[in-house]
PDB file of C-alpha atoms in Angstrom:
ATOM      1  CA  UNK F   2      10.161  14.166   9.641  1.00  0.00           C
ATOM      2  CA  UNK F   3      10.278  11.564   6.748  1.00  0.00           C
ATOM      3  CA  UNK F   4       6.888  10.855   6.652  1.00  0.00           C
ATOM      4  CA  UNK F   5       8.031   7.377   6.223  1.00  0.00           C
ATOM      5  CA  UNK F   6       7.841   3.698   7.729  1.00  0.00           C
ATOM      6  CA  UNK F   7      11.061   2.253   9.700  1.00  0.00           C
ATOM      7  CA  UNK F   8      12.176  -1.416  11.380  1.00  0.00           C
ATOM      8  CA  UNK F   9      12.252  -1.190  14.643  1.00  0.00           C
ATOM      9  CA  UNK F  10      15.315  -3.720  15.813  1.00  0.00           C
ATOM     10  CA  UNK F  11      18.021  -4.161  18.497  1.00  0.00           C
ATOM     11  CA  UNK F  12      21.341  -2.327  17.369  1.00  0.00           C
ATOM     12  CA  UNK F  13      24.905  -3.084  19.351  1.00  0.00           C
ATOM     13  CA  UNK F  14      27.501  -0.817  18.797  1.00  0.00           C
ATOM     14  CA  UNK F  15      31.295  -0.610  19.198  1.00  0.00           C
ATOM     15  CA  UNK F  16      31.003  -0.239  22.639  1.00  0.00           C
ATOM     16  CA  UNK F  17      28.871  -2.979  23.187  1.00  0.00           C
ATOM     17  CA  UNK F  18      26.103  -1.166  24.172  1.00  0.00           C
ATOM     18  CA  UNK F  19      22.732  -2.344  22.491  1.00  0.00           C
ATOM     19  CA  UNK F  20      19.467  -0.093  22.162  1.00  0.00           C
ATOM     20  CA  UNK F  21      15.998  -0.560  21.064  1.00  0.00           C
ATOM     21  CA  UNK F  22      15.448   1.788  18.358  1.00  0.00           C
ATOM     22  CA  UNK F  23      14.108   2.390  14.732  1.00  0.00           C
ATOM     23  CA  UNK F  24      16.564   1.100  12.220  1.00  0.00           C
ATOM     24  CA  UNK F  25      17.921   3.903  10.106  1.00  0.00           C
ATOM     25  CA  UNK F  26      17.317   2.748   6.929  1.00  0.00           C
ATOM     26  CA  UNK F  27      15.144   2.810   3.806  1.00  0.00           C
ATOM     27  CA  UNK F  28      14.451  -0.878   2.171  1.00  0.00           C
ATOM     28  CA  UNK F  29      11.228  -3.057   1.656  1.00  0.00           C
ATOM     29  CA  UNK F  30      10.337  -2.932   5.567  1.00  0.00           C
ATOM     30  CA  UNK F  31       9.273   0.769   4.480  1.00  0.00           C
ATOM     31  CA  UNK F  32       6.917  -0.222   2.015  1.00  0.00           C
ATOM     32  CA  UNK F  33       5.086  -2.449   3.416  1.00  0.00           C
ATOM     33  CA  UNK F  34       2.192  -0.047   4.786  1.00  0.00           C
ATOM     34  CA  UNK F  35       2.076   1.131   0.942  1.00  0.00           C
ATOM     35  CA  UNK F  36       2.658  -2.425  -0.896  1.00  0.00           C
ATOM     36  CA  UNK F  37      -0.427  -3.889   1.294  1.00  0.00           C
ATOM     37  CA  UNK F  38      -2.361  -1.382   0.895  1.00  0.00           C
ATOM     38  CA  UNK F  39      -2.849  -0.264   4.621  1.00  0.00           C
ATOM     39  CA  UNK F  40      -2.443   3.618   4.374  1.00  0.00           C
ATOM     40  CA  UNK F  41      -4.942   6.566   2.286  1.00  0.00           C
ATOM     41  CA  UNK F  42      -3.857   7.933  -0.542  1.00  0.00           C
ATOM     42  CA  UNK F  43      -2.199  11.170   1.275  1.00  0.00           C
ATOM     43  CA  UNK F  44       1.069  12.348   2.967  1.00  0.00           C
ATOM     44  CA  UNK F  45       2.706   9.297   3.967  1.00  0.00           C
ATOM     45  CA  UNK F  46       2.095   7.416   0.389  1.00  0.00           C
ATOM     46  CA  UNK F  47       3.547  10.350  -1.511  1.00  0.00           C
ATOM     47  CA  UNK F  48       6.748  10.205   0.832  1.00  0.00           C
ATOM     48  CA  UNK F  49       6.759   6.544   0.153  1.00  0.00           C
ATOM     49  CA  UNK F  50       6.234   6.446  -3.318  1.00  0.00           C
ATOM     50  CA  UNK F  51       8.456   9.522  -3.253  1.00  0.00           C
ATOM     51  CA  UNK F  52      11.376   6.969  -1.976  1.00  0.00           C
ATOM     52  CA  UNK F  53      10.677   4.416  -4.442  1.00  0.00           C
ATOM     53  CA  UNK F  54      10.803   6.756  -7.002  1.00  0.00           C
ATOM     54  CA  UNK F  55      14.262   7.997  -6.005  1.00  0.00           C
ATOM     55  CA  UNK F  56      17.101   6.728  -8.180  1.00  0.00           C
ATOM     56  CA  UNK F  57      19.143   7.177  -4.842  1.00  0.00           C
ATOM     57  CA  UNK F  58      17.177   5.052  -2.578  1.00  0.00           C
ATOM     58  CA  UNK F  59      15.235   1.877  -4.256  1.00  0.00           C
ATOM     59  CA  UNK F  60      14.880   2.951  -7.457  1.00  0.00           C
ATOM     60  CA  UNK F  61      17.066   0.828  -9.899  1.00  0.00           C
ATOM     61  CA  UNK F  62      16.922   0.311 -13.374  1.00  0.00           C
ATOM     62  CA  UNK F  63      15.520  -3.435 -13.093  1.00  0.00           C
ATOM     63  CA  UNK F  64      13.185  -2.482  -9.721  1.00  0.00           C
ATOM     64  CA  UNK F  65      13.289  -1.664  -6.678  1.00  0.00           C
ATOM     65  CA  UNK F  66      16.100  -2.270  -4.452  1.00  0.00           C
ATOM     66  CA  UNK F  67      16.126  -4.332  -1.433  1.00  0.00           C
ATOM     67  CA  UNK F  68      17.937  -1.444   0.623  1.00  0.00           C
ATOM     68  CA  UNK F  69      18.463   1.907   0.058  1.00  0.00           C
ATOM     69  CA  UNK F  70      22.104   2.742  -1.142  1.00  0.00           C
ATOM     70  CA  UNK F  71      21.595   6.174   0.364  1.00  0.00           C
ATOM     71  CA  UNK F  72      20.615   6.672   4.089  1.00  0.00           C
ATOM     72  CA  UNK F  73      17.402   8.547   5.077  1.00  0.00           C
ATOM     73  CA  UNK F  74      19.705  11.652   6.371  1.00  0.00           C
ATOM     74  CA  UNK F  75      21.828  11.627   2.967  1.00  0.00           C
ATOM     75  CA  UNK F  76      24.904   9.774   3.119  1.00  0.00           C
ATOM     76  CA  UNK F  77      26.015   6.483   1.400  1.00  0.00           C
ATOM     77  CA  UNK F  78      23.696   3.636   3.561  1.00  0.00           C
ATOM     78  CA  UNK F  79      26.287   1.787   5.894  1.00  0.00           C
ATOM     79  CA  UNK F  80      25.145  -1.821   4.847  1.00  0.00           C
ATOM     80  CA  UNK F  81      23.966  -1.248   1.612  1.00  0.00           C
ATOM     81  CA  UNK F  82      25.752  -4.318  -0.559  1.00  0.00           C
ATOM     82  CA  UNK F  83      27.856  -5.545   2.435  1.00  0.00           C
ATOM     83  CA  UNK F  84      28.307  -8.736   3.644  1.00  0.00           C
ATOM     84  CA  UNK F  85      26.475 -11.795   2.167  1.00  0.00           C
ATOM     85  CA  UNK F  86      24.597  -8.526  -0.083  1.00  0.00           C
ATOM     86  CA  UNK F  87      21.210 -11.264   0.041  1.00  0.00           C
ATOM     87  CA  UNK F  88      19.006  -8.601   0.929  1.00  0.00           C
ATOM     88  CA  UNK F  89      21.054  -5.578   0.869  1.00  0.00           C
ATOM     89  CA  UNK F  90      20.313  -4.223  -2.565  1.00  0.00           C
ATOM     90  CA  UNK F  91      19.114  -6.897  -4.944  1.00  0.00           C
ATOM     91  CA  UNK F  92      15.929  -6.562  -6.788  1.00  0.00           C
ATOM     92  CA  UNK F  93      13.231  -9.167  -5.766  1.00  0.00           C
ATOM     93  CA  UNK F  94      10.350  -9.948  -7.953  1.00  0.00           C
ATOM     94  CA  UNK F  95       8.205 -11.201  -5.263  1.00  0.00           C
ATOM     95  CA  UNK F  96       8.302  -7.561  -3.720  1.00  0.00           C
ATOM     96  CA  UNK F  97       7.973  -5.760  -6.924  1.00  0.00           C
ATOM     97  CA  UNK F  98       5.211  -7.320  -7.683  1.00  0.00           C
ATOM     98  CA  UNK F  99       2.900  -6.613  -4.723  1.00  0.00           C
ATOM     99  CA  UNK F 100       4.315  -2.554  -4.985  1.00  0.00           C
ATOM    100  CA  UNK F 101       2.944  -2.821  -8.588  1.00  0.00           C
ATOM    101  CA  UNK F 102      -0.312  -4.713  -7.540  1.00  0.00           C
ATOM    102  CA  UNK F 103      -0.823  -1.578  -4.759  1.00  0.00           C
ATOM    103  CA  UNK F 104       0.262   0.557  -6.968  1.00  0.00           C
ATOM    104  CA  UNK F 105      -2.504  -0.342 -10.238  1.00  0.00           C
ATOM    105  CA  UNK F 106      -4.906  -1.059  -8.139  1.00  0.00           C
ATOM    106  CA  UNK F 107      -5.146   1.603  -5.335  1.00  0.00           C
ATOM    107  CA  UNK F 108      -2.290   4.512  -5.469  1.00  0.00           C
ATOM    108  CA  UNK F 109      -2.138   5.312  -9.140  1.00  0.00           C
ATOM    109  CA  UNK F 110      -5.740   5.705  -9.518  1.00  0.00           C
ATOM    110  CA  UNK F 111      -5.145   8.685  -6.631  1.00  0.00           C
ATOM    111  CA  UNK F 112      -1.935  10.397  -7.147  1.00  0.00           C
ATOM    112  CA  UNK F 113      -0.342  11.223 -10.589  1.00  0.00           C
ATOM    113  CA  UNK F 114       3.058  10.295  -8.675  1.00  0.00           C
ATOM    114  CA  UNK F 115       1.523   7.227  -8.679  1.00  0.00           C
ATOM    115  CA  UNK F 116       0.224   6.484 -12.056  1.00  0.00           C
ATOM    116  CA  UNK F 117       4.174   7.831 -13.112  1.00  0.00           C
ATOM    117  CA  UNK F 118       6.002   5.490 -10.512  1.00  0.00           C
ATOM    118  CA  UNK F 119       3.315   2.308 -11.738  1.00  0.00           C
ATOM    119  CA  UNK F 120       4.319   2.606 -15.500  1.00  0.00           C
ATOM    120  CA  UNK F 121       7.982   2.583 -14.545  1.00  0.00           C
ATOM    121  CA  UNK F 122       8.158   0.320 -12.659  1.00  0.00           C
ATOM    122  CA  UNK F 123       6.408  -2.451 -14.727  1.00  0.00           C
ATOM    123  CA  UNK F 124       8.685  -1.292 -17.445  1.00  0.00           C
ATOM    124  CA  UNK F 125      11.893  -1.359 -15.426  1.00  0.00           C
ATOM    125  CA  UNK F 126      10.506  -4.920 -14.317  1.00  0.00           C
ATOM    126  CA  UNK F 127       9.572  -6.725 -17.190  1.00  0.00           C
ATOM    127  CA  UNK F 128      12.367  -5.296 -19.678  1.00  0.00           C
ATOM    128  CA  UNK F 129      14.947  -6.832 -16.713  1.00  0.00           C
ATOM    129  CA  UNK F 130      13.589 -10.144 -16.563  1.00  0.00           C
ATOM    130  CA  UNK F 131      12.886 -10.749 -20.451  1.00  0.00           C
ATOM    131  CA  UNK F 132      16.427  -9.331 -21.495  1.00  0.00           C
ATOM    132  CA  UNK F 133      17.826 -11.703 -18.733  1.00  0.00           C
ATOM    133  CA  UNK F 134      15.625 -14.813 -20.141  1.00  0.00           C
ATOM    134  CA  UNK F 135      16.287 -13.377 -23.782  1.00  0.00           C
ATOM    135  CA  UNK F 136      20.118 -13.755 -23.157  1.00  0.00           C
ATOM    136  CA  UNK F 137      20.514 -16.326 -20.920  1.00  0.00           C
ATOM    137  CA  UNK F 138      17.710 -18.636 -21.044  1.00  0.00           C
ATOM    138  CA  UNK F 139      16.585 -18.397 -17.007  1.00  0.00           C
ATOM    139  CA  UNK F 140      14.544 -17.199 -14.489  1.00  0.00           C
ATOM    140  CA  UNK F 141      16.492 -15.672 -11.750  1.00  0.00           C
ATOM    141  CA  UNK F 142      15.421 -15.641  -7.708  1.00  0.00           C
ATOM    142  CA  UNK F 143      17.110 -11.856  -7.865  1.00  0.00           C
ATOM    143  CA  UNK F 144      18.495  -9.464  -9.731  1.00  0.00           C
ATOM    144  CA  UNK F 145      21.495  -6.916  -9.724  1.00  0.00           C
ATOM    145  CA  UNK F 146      20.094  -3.719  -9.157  1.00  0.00           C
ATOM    146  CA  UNK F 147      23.313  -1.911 -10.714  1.00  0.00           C
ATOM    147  CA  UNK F 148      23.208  -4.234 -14.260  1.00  0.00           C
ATOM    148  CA  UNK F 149      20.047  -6.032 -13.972  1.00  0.00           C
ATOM    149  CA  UNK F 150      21.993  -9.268 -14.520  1.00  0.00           C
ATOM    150  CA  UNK F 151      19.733 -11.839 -13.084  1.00  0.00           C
ATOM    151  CA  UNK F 152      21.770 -13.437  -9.704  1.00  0.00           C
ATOM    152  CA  UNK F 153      21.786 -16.930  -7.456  1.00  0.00           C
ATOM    153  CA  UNK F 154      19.183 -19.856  -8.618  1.00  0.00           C
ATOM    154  CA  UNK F 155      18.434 -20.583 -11.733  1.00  0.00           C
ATOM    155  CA  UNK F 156      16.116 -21.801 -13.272  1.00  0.00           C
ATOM    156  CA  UNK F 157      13.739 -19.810 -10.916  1.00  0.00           C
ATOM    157  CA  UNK F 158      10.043 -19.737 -11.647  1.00  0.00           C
ATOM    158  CA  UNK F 159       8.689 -19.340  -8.292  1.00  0.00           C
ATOM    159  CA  UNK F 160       8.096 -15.492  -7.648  1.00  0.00           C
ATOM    160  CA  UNK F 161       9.902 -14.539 -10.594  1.00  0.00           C
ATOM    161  CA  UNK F 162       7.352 -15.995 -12.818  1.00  0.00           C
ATOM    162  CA  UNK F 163       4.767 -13.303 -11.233  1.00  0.00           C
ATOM    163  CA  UNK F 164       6.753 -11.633 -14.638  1.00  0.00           C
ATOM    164  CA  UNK F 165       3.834 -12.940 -17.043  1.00  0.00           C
ATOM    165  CA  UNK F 166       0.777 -11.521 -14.710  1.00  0.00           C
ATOM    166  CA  UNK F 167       2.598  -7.976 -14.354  1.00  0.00           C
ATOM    167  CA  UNK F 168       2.979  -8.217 -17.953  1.00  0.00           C
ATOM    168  CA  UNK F 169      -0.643  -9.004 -18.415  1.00  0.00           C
ATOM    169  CA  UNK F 170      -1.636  -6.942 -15.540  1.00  0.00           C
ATOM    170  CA  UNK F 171      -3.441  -8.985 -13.724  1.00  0.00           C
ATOM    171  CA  UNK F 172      -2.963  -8.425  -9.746  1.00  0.00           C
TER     172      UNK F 172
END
């Protein structure tokens, strides 16, 4: 077993048939046990901190990725950037910033994996945003996991603005 968190949703198929069942992906939905600070240090943070640490699941190089581009059971993820891509991949500030307010506060106090996976991240985070402001002169509501290249509104200082208290570490 995973050791990890899953959506549980309706899925139809070809056939038409639909089932109730866990929804075979890895994405935010998986963190939030970790990100809100509901589970011990243990087990089932490692795995999850484990899959955010994974360059092959949400792992990027400006944060973590909406959705997994690999599936739990290996494999390219089936709806990782398809359709309208929203929340498929893209890197979200908002989300970032509560996995690096669990993380400093709770998980990398506990678990060297954690205390690795914090400094990271922040760094992956805040080097994204200020070389996107730096060259462009915006705030972006997302950002391209692949390039970092900060996507959709603009100027954005709602969540993305959470940049200055990561920077001054202040969750």
């Amino acid at each position: 077993a995973t050791q990890s968190y899953a959506d549980r949703g309706l899925m139809q198929y070809d056939n038409r048939r639909v089932s109730d069942e866990f929804v075979p992906h890895y994405g935010y939905v998986t963190l939030f046990p970790l990100i809100l600070r509901l589970i011990p240090a243990g087990p089932r943070a490692e795995a999850t901190m484990a899959i955010m640490q994974s360059k092959s699941h949400l792992r990027s190089r400006a944060g973590l990725r909406s959705l997994s581009k690999t599936a739990p059971n290996g494999g390219r993820d089936s709806v990782y950037g398809t359709q309208e891509d929203y929340w498929r991949g893209k890197v979200w500030i908002n989300i970032n910033y509560l996995a690096l307010q669990a993380l400093f506060l709770k998980y990398a106090h506990e678990s060297e994996a954690g205390k690795a996976l914090y400094g990271q991240l922040r760094s992956a985070v805040v080097d994204t945003i200020v070389s996107q402001y730096t060259k462009k002169g915006f705030l972006f509501e997302q950002y391209d996991d692949k390039s970092g290249e900060g996507l959709k509104h603009k100027p954005f200082a709602g969540w993305t603005a959470l940049v200055l208290l990561i920077m001054a570490e202040k969750y």
